XYZ file of C-alpha atoms in Angstrom:
326
model
C 25.104 97.430 48.293
C 24.311 101.063 49.073
C 20.721 102.288 49.357
C 19.426 98.796 50.135
C 16.396 98.334 52.383
C 14.226 95.545 53.697
C 11.187 97.347 52.314
C 10.552 100.136 49.819
C 7.122 101.752 49.970
C 5.859 103.541 46.870
C 3.432 106.257 47.916
C 3.550 108.662 50.846
C -0.162 108.896 51.622
C -1.868 107.650 54.802
C -1.407 104.005 53.769
C 2.248 104.504 52.845
C 2.840 106.224 56.189
C 1.069 103.374 57.974
C 3.266 100.838 56.165
C 6.352 102.811 57.207
C 5.228 102.806 60.834
C 4.571 99.046 60.734
C 7.968 98.449 59.134
C 9.733 100.519 61.793
C 7.931 98.699 64.603
C 8.859 95.346 63.036
C 12.520 96.338 62.939
C 12.622 96.566 59.135
C 14.702 99.161 57.343
C 12.425 101.098 55.031
C 12.217 103.874 52.468
C 9.038 105.700 51.427
C 9.080 107.258 47.966
C 6.558 110.028 47.268
C 6.338 111.770 43.890
C 4.864 114.922 45.446
C 4.331 116.356 48.897
C 3.518 114.471 52.074
C 0.039 112.906 51.670
C -0.019 114.403 48.187
C -3.592 113.370 47.399
C -4.996 114.851 50.605
C -3.071 118.046 49.966
C -4.970 118.440 46.681
C -8.371 117.981 48.306
C -10.582 121.111 48.447
C -9.120 123.680 50.836
C -12.158 123.750 53.115
C -12.969 120.054 52.891
C -14.266 118.096 55.878
C -13.814 114.318 55.878
C -16.841 112.043 55.781
C -15.107 109.716 58.267
C -14.496 110.500 61.917
C -11.012 111.250 63.220
C -11.193 108.012 65.230
C -11.627 105.938 62.052
C -8.730 107.716 60.348
C -6.215 107.006 63.106
C -3.139 104.969 62.231
C -0.043 103.879 64.098
C -1.970 103.667 67.389
C -1.716 107.456 67.505
C -4.809 109.515 68.460
C -6.119 111.902 65.812
C -7.317 114.957 67.697
C -9.707 117.261 65.818
C -11.980 120.131 66.830
C -15.092 118.223 65.773
C -16.079 114.627 65.120
C -15.173 114.877 61.433
C -11.711 116.399 60.856
C -10.794 118.997 58.265
C -8.192 118.745 55.530
C -5.941 121.101 57.484
C -6.147 118.940 60.615
C -5.395 115.816 58.588
C -2.280 117.351 57.019
C -1.022 118.270 60.480
C -1.797 114.785 61.851
C 0.161 112.957 59.154
C 3.070 115.399 59.402
C 3.296 114.678 63.123
C 3.222 110.922 62.491
C 6.218 111.183 60.147
C 8.103 113.165 62.801
C 7.094 110.912 65.681
C 8.217 107.692 63.998
C 11.124 109.324 62.143
C 10.014 107.733 58.910
C 12.544 107.605 56.088
C 10.608 109.438 53.386
C 11.752 111.106 50.176
C 9.517 113.784 48.658
C 9.253 114.945 45.035
C 10.844 111.691 43.920
C 8.935 109.908 41.180
C 9.406 106.161 40.655
C 10.411 105.506 37.044
C 10.971 101.761 36.922
C 11.346 98.597 38.968
C 13.190 95.389 38.075
C 14.324 92.359 40.016
C 18.050 91.667 39.656
C 20.075 88.466 39.849
C 20.470 88.905 43.595
C 16.665 88.788 43.926
C 16.581 92.410 45.013
C 14.211 94.901 43.471
C 16.013 97.778 41.791
C 13.781 100.833 42.014
C 14.889 103.737 39.856
C 13.513 107.184 40.612
C 13.870 110.684 39.243
C 16.648 111.249 41.788
C 18.409 107.949 42.394
C 18.577 104.171 42.568
C 17.414 102.031 45.473
C 17.251 98.318 46.241
C 14.956 96.274 48.436
C 14.012 92.711 49.303
C 10.342 93.660 49.196
C 8.198 96.474 47.814
C 4.785 97.834 48.798
C 2.736 99.779 46.256
C 0.412 102.164 48.112
C -0.424 104.639 45.369
C -4.189 104.969 45.928
C -6.259 106.318 43.052
C -6.894 110.034 43.549
C -4.063 111.107 41.234
C -5.702 109.560 38.166
C -9.087 111.046 37.190
C -11.545 109.206 34.985
C -11.479 111.176 31.756
C -14.496 112.066 29.644
C -12.543 111.373 26.447
C -14.342 114.099 24.512
C -12.970 116.867 22.279
C -11.910 119.916 24.274
C -11.238 118.097 27.531
C -7.684 119.421 27.416
C -8.817 123.066 27.500
C -7.529 125.047 30.524
C -11.069 125.684 31.713
C -11.660 121.967 32.369
C -10.832 120.827 35.910
C -10.909 117.296 37.301
C -10.029 118.497 40.800
C -11.806 121.112 42.877
C -9.798 123.387 45.121
C -11.643 126.564 46.059
C -14.933 128.153 44.934
C -13.576 131.699 44.657
C -12.320 131.466 41.022
C -15.869 130.663 39.897
C -17.639 133.701 41.334
C -19.880 135.148 38.606
C -18.963 132.366 36.160
C -21.074 129.884 34.209
C -19.996 126.540 35.633
C -20.898 123.070 34.372
C -20.502 120.328 36.993
C -20.381 116.801 35.569
C -21.402 113.944 37.842
C -24.050 112.982 40.396
C -22.161 111.607 43.397
C -20.851 113.245 46.570
C -18.059 115.273 45.003
C -20.191 116.610 42.159
C -23.057 117.590 44.465
C -20.703 119.181 46.972
C -18.947 121.187 44.247
C -22.246 122.278 42.682
C -23.528 123.538 46.025
C -20.324 125.251 47.105
C -19.844 127.119 43.827
C -23.537 128.061 43.737
C -23.411 129.514 47.259
C -20.347 131.576 46.288
C -22.096 133.180 43.323
C -21.547 130.903 40.330
C -24.261 130.110 37.791
C -24.263 126.334 38.129
C -25.496 123.689 35.695
C -25.147 119.942 36.201
C -24.864 117.250 33.517
C -25.905 113.850 34.877
C -25.783 110.597 32.913
C -28.476 108.924 35.016
C -32.044 109.874 35.692
C -31.439 111.202 39.219
C -28.852 112.242 41.787
C -27.064 109.116 43.009
C -28.911 107.562 45.950
C -25.668 107.022 47.896
C -24.969 110.749 48.201
C -24.413 111.636 51.880
C -27.623 112.270 53.801
C -26.712 115.857 54.694
C -25.951 116.727 51.038
C -28.749 114.935 49.172
C -31.789 116.997 50.252
C -29.884 120.230 49.771
C -28.879 119.521 46.167
C -32.317 118.107 45.325
C -34.019 121.225 46.693
C -31.701 123.585 44.802
C -32.466 121.692 41.596
C -36.204 121.628 42.305
C -36.379 125.382 42.881
C -34.281 126.059 39.776
C -31.294 127.606 41.556
C -29.130 124.886 40.011
C -30.093 123.674 36.547
C -29.722 119.910 36.134
C -29.872 117.969 32.869
C -30.543 114.275 33.530
C -29.897 111.378 31.130
C -27.383 113.715 29.555
C -23.784 113.329 28.407
C -21.077 115.715 27.238
C -20.201 115.532 23.547
C -17.736 118.395 23.180
C -16.203 121.195 25.218
C -15.482 124.495 23.482
C -13.841 127.700 24.762
C -17.164 129.449 25.483
C -19.730 126.647 25.395
C -20.368 122.935 25.887
C -22.251 120.588 23.583
C -24.521 118.150 25.439
C -26.788 115.321 24.363
C -29.988 114.588 26.248
C -33.222 112.676 25.656
C -34.332 115.243 23.072
C -31.028 115.348 21.199
C -28.025 117.668 21.066
C -27.972 121.168 22.529
C -25.420 123.794 23.511
C -25.027 125.843 26.694
C -22.825 128.854 27.403
C -19.945 127.996 29.685
C -16.863 129.444 31.390
C -15.629 126.446 33.387
C -16.194 122.676 33.409
C -15.713 120.845 36.710
C -15.644 117.169 35.777
C -16.285 115.323 39.032
C -16.330 111.949 37.267
C -14.309 110.004 39.793
C -10.848 108.507 39.885
C -9.107 105.201 39.316
C -5.780 103.506 40.060
C -2.890 104.475 37.829
C -3.062 101.303 35.764
C -0.260 102.233 33.324
C 2.082 102.783 36.276
C 1.141 99.481 37.925
C 1.684 97.625 34.661
C 4.998 99.409 34.155
C 6.112 97.967 37.477
C 5.073 94.506 36.249
C 1.835 94.132 38.213
C -0.844 92.415 36.160
C -4.386 93.781 35.898
C -7.492 91.640 35.615
C -8.934 92.481 32.179
C -12.614 92.414 33.138
C -14.951 93.307 35.970
C -13.418 95.602 38.577
C -10.020 95.669 36.816
C -8.322 94.529 40.005
C -4.535 94.578 40.204
C -3.673 90.900 40.580
C -2.935 90.059 44.216
C -3.653 87.492 46.904
C -6.518 88.837 49.008
C -5.102 87.237 52.175
C -1.394 88.103 51.869
C -1.739 91.144 49.556
C 1.181 89.796 47.495
C 0.937 90.503 43.767
C 1.963 88.339 40.820
C 5.498 89.608 41.516
C 7.174 87.775 44.429
C 7.660 90.016 47.482
C 5.727 92.892 45.915
C 2.561 93.852 47.782
C -0.424 96.146 47.395
C -1.757 98.170 50.306
C -4.742 100.446 50.755
C -7.451 101.455 48.339
C -5.462 100.474 45.239
C -6.410 96.867 46.057
C -10.027 97.541 45.034
C -9.224 98.441 41.434
C -12.100 100.279 39.778
C -14.369 99.801 42.810
C -13.116 102.942 44.510
C -16.048 103.057 46.940
C -15.204 99.673 48.433
C -12.013 100.407 50.358
C -11.067 103.432 52.454
C -8.368 104.415 54.938
C -10.428 103.066 57.823
C -10.947 99.535 56.456
C -7.422 99.016 55.120
C -5.467 99.978 58.224
C -4.614 96.317 58.872
C -2.751 96.038 55.549
C 0.395 97.654 56.947
C 0.980 95.276 59.841
C 0.034 92.244 57.750
C 2.620 93.126 55.085
C 5.346 94.057 57.578
C 5.013 90.718 59.374
C 5.006 88.863 56.067
C 8.193 90.652 54.948
C 9.877 89.954 58.281
C 8.981 86.258 58.136
C 10.390 85.916 54.636
C 13.652 87.600 55.662
C 14.009 85.134 58.526
C 13.402 82.219 56.148
C 16.235 83.416 53.916
C-alpha cells in the first residue's frame, strides 16, 4: 500500500522532531505531519522572547544547541530545529492538517489530512498545548482587539491595554508593553501576583504595580469586553474601564476535541489527562502513543521539553519491538 509507514507522528514541534530522529535512528520509516510551519508553536512565541530553560536542557537528538547566551532566543531555537530537520533528513510535511484517523481491517491506521491519505502501523500524537488557549468565555471575547497570543509590543504604543492573568506570560507582557509606551492595567483573579513567577520578573512587576505605573485590580474577573471598554467585577462590585486592547494571558491546554476526534479518551476529572500508560505512553488505542507535554493534560506546568526528551526513544523502541513480534 502506498504512503505506508512504520510510524506517523502528528505534530512538528520539538517533541515531534525528536520522535522523528528516534524513529530514523531505530531504522523505522516515518512521516511527520505538521498543520503549520516547522515548530509552529515556537514560531508564534513573542518575537523577542528568551527561553526560561538553558540551551543545554533544550537539546535533542544528541545535537548541541549553540546559543549566544545561557538562555537561547526564539530566533536561535527556530534555527536549531531547522538544522535538526536537515541533519537527520526527517520526512516532514508542512501545512498539512490531520482530519481523521481510523484503524482498518489490516490493523493499519489510516490518517487522512487536508492534502492526502497515509497509513501506519503506529502513531505518535505530539501536539503540545500552545495552539489552544484557555478562553474567558465572556461576551465580546471574539472582538478583534482581544488577543490570546502576544507577538510584539509595538502595536500597543499609546494604547490602553488590559492584561489578564498573573503568571509569567501575563507579567512579562504587562512589563514589555508598559516599557514601550502602553497604558497598562492588569485584571487578576487572585489576591496577588502568582508566587511562581520567575525571580527576575516578580520584583519588577510588583514594583511597577506598587508605584502605580501599572494599575492592577486583584480579586477581579472580566464580565464583558466591549469595543472601547471592559466590564470588570471586583470586591466592591462591577466597574468599567476604557480599553483599546485586551491581552488575555490565561494559559493554554491540549486540544481535547482533536484528541477525542482521533479516538483518544480523556479522563473526565482532575487534570483531564488523555488516557495513556505512564510507562509505555500508549493510549487506549493500540499502537497509538502520546509524547511530550500533551501527556500532562491540564497540568501544563508539569512537563516541558527538557523532561520529556526520553519519550521519543522509548516510543521508537516500543514500535520496533512490536514490528518484530508481528
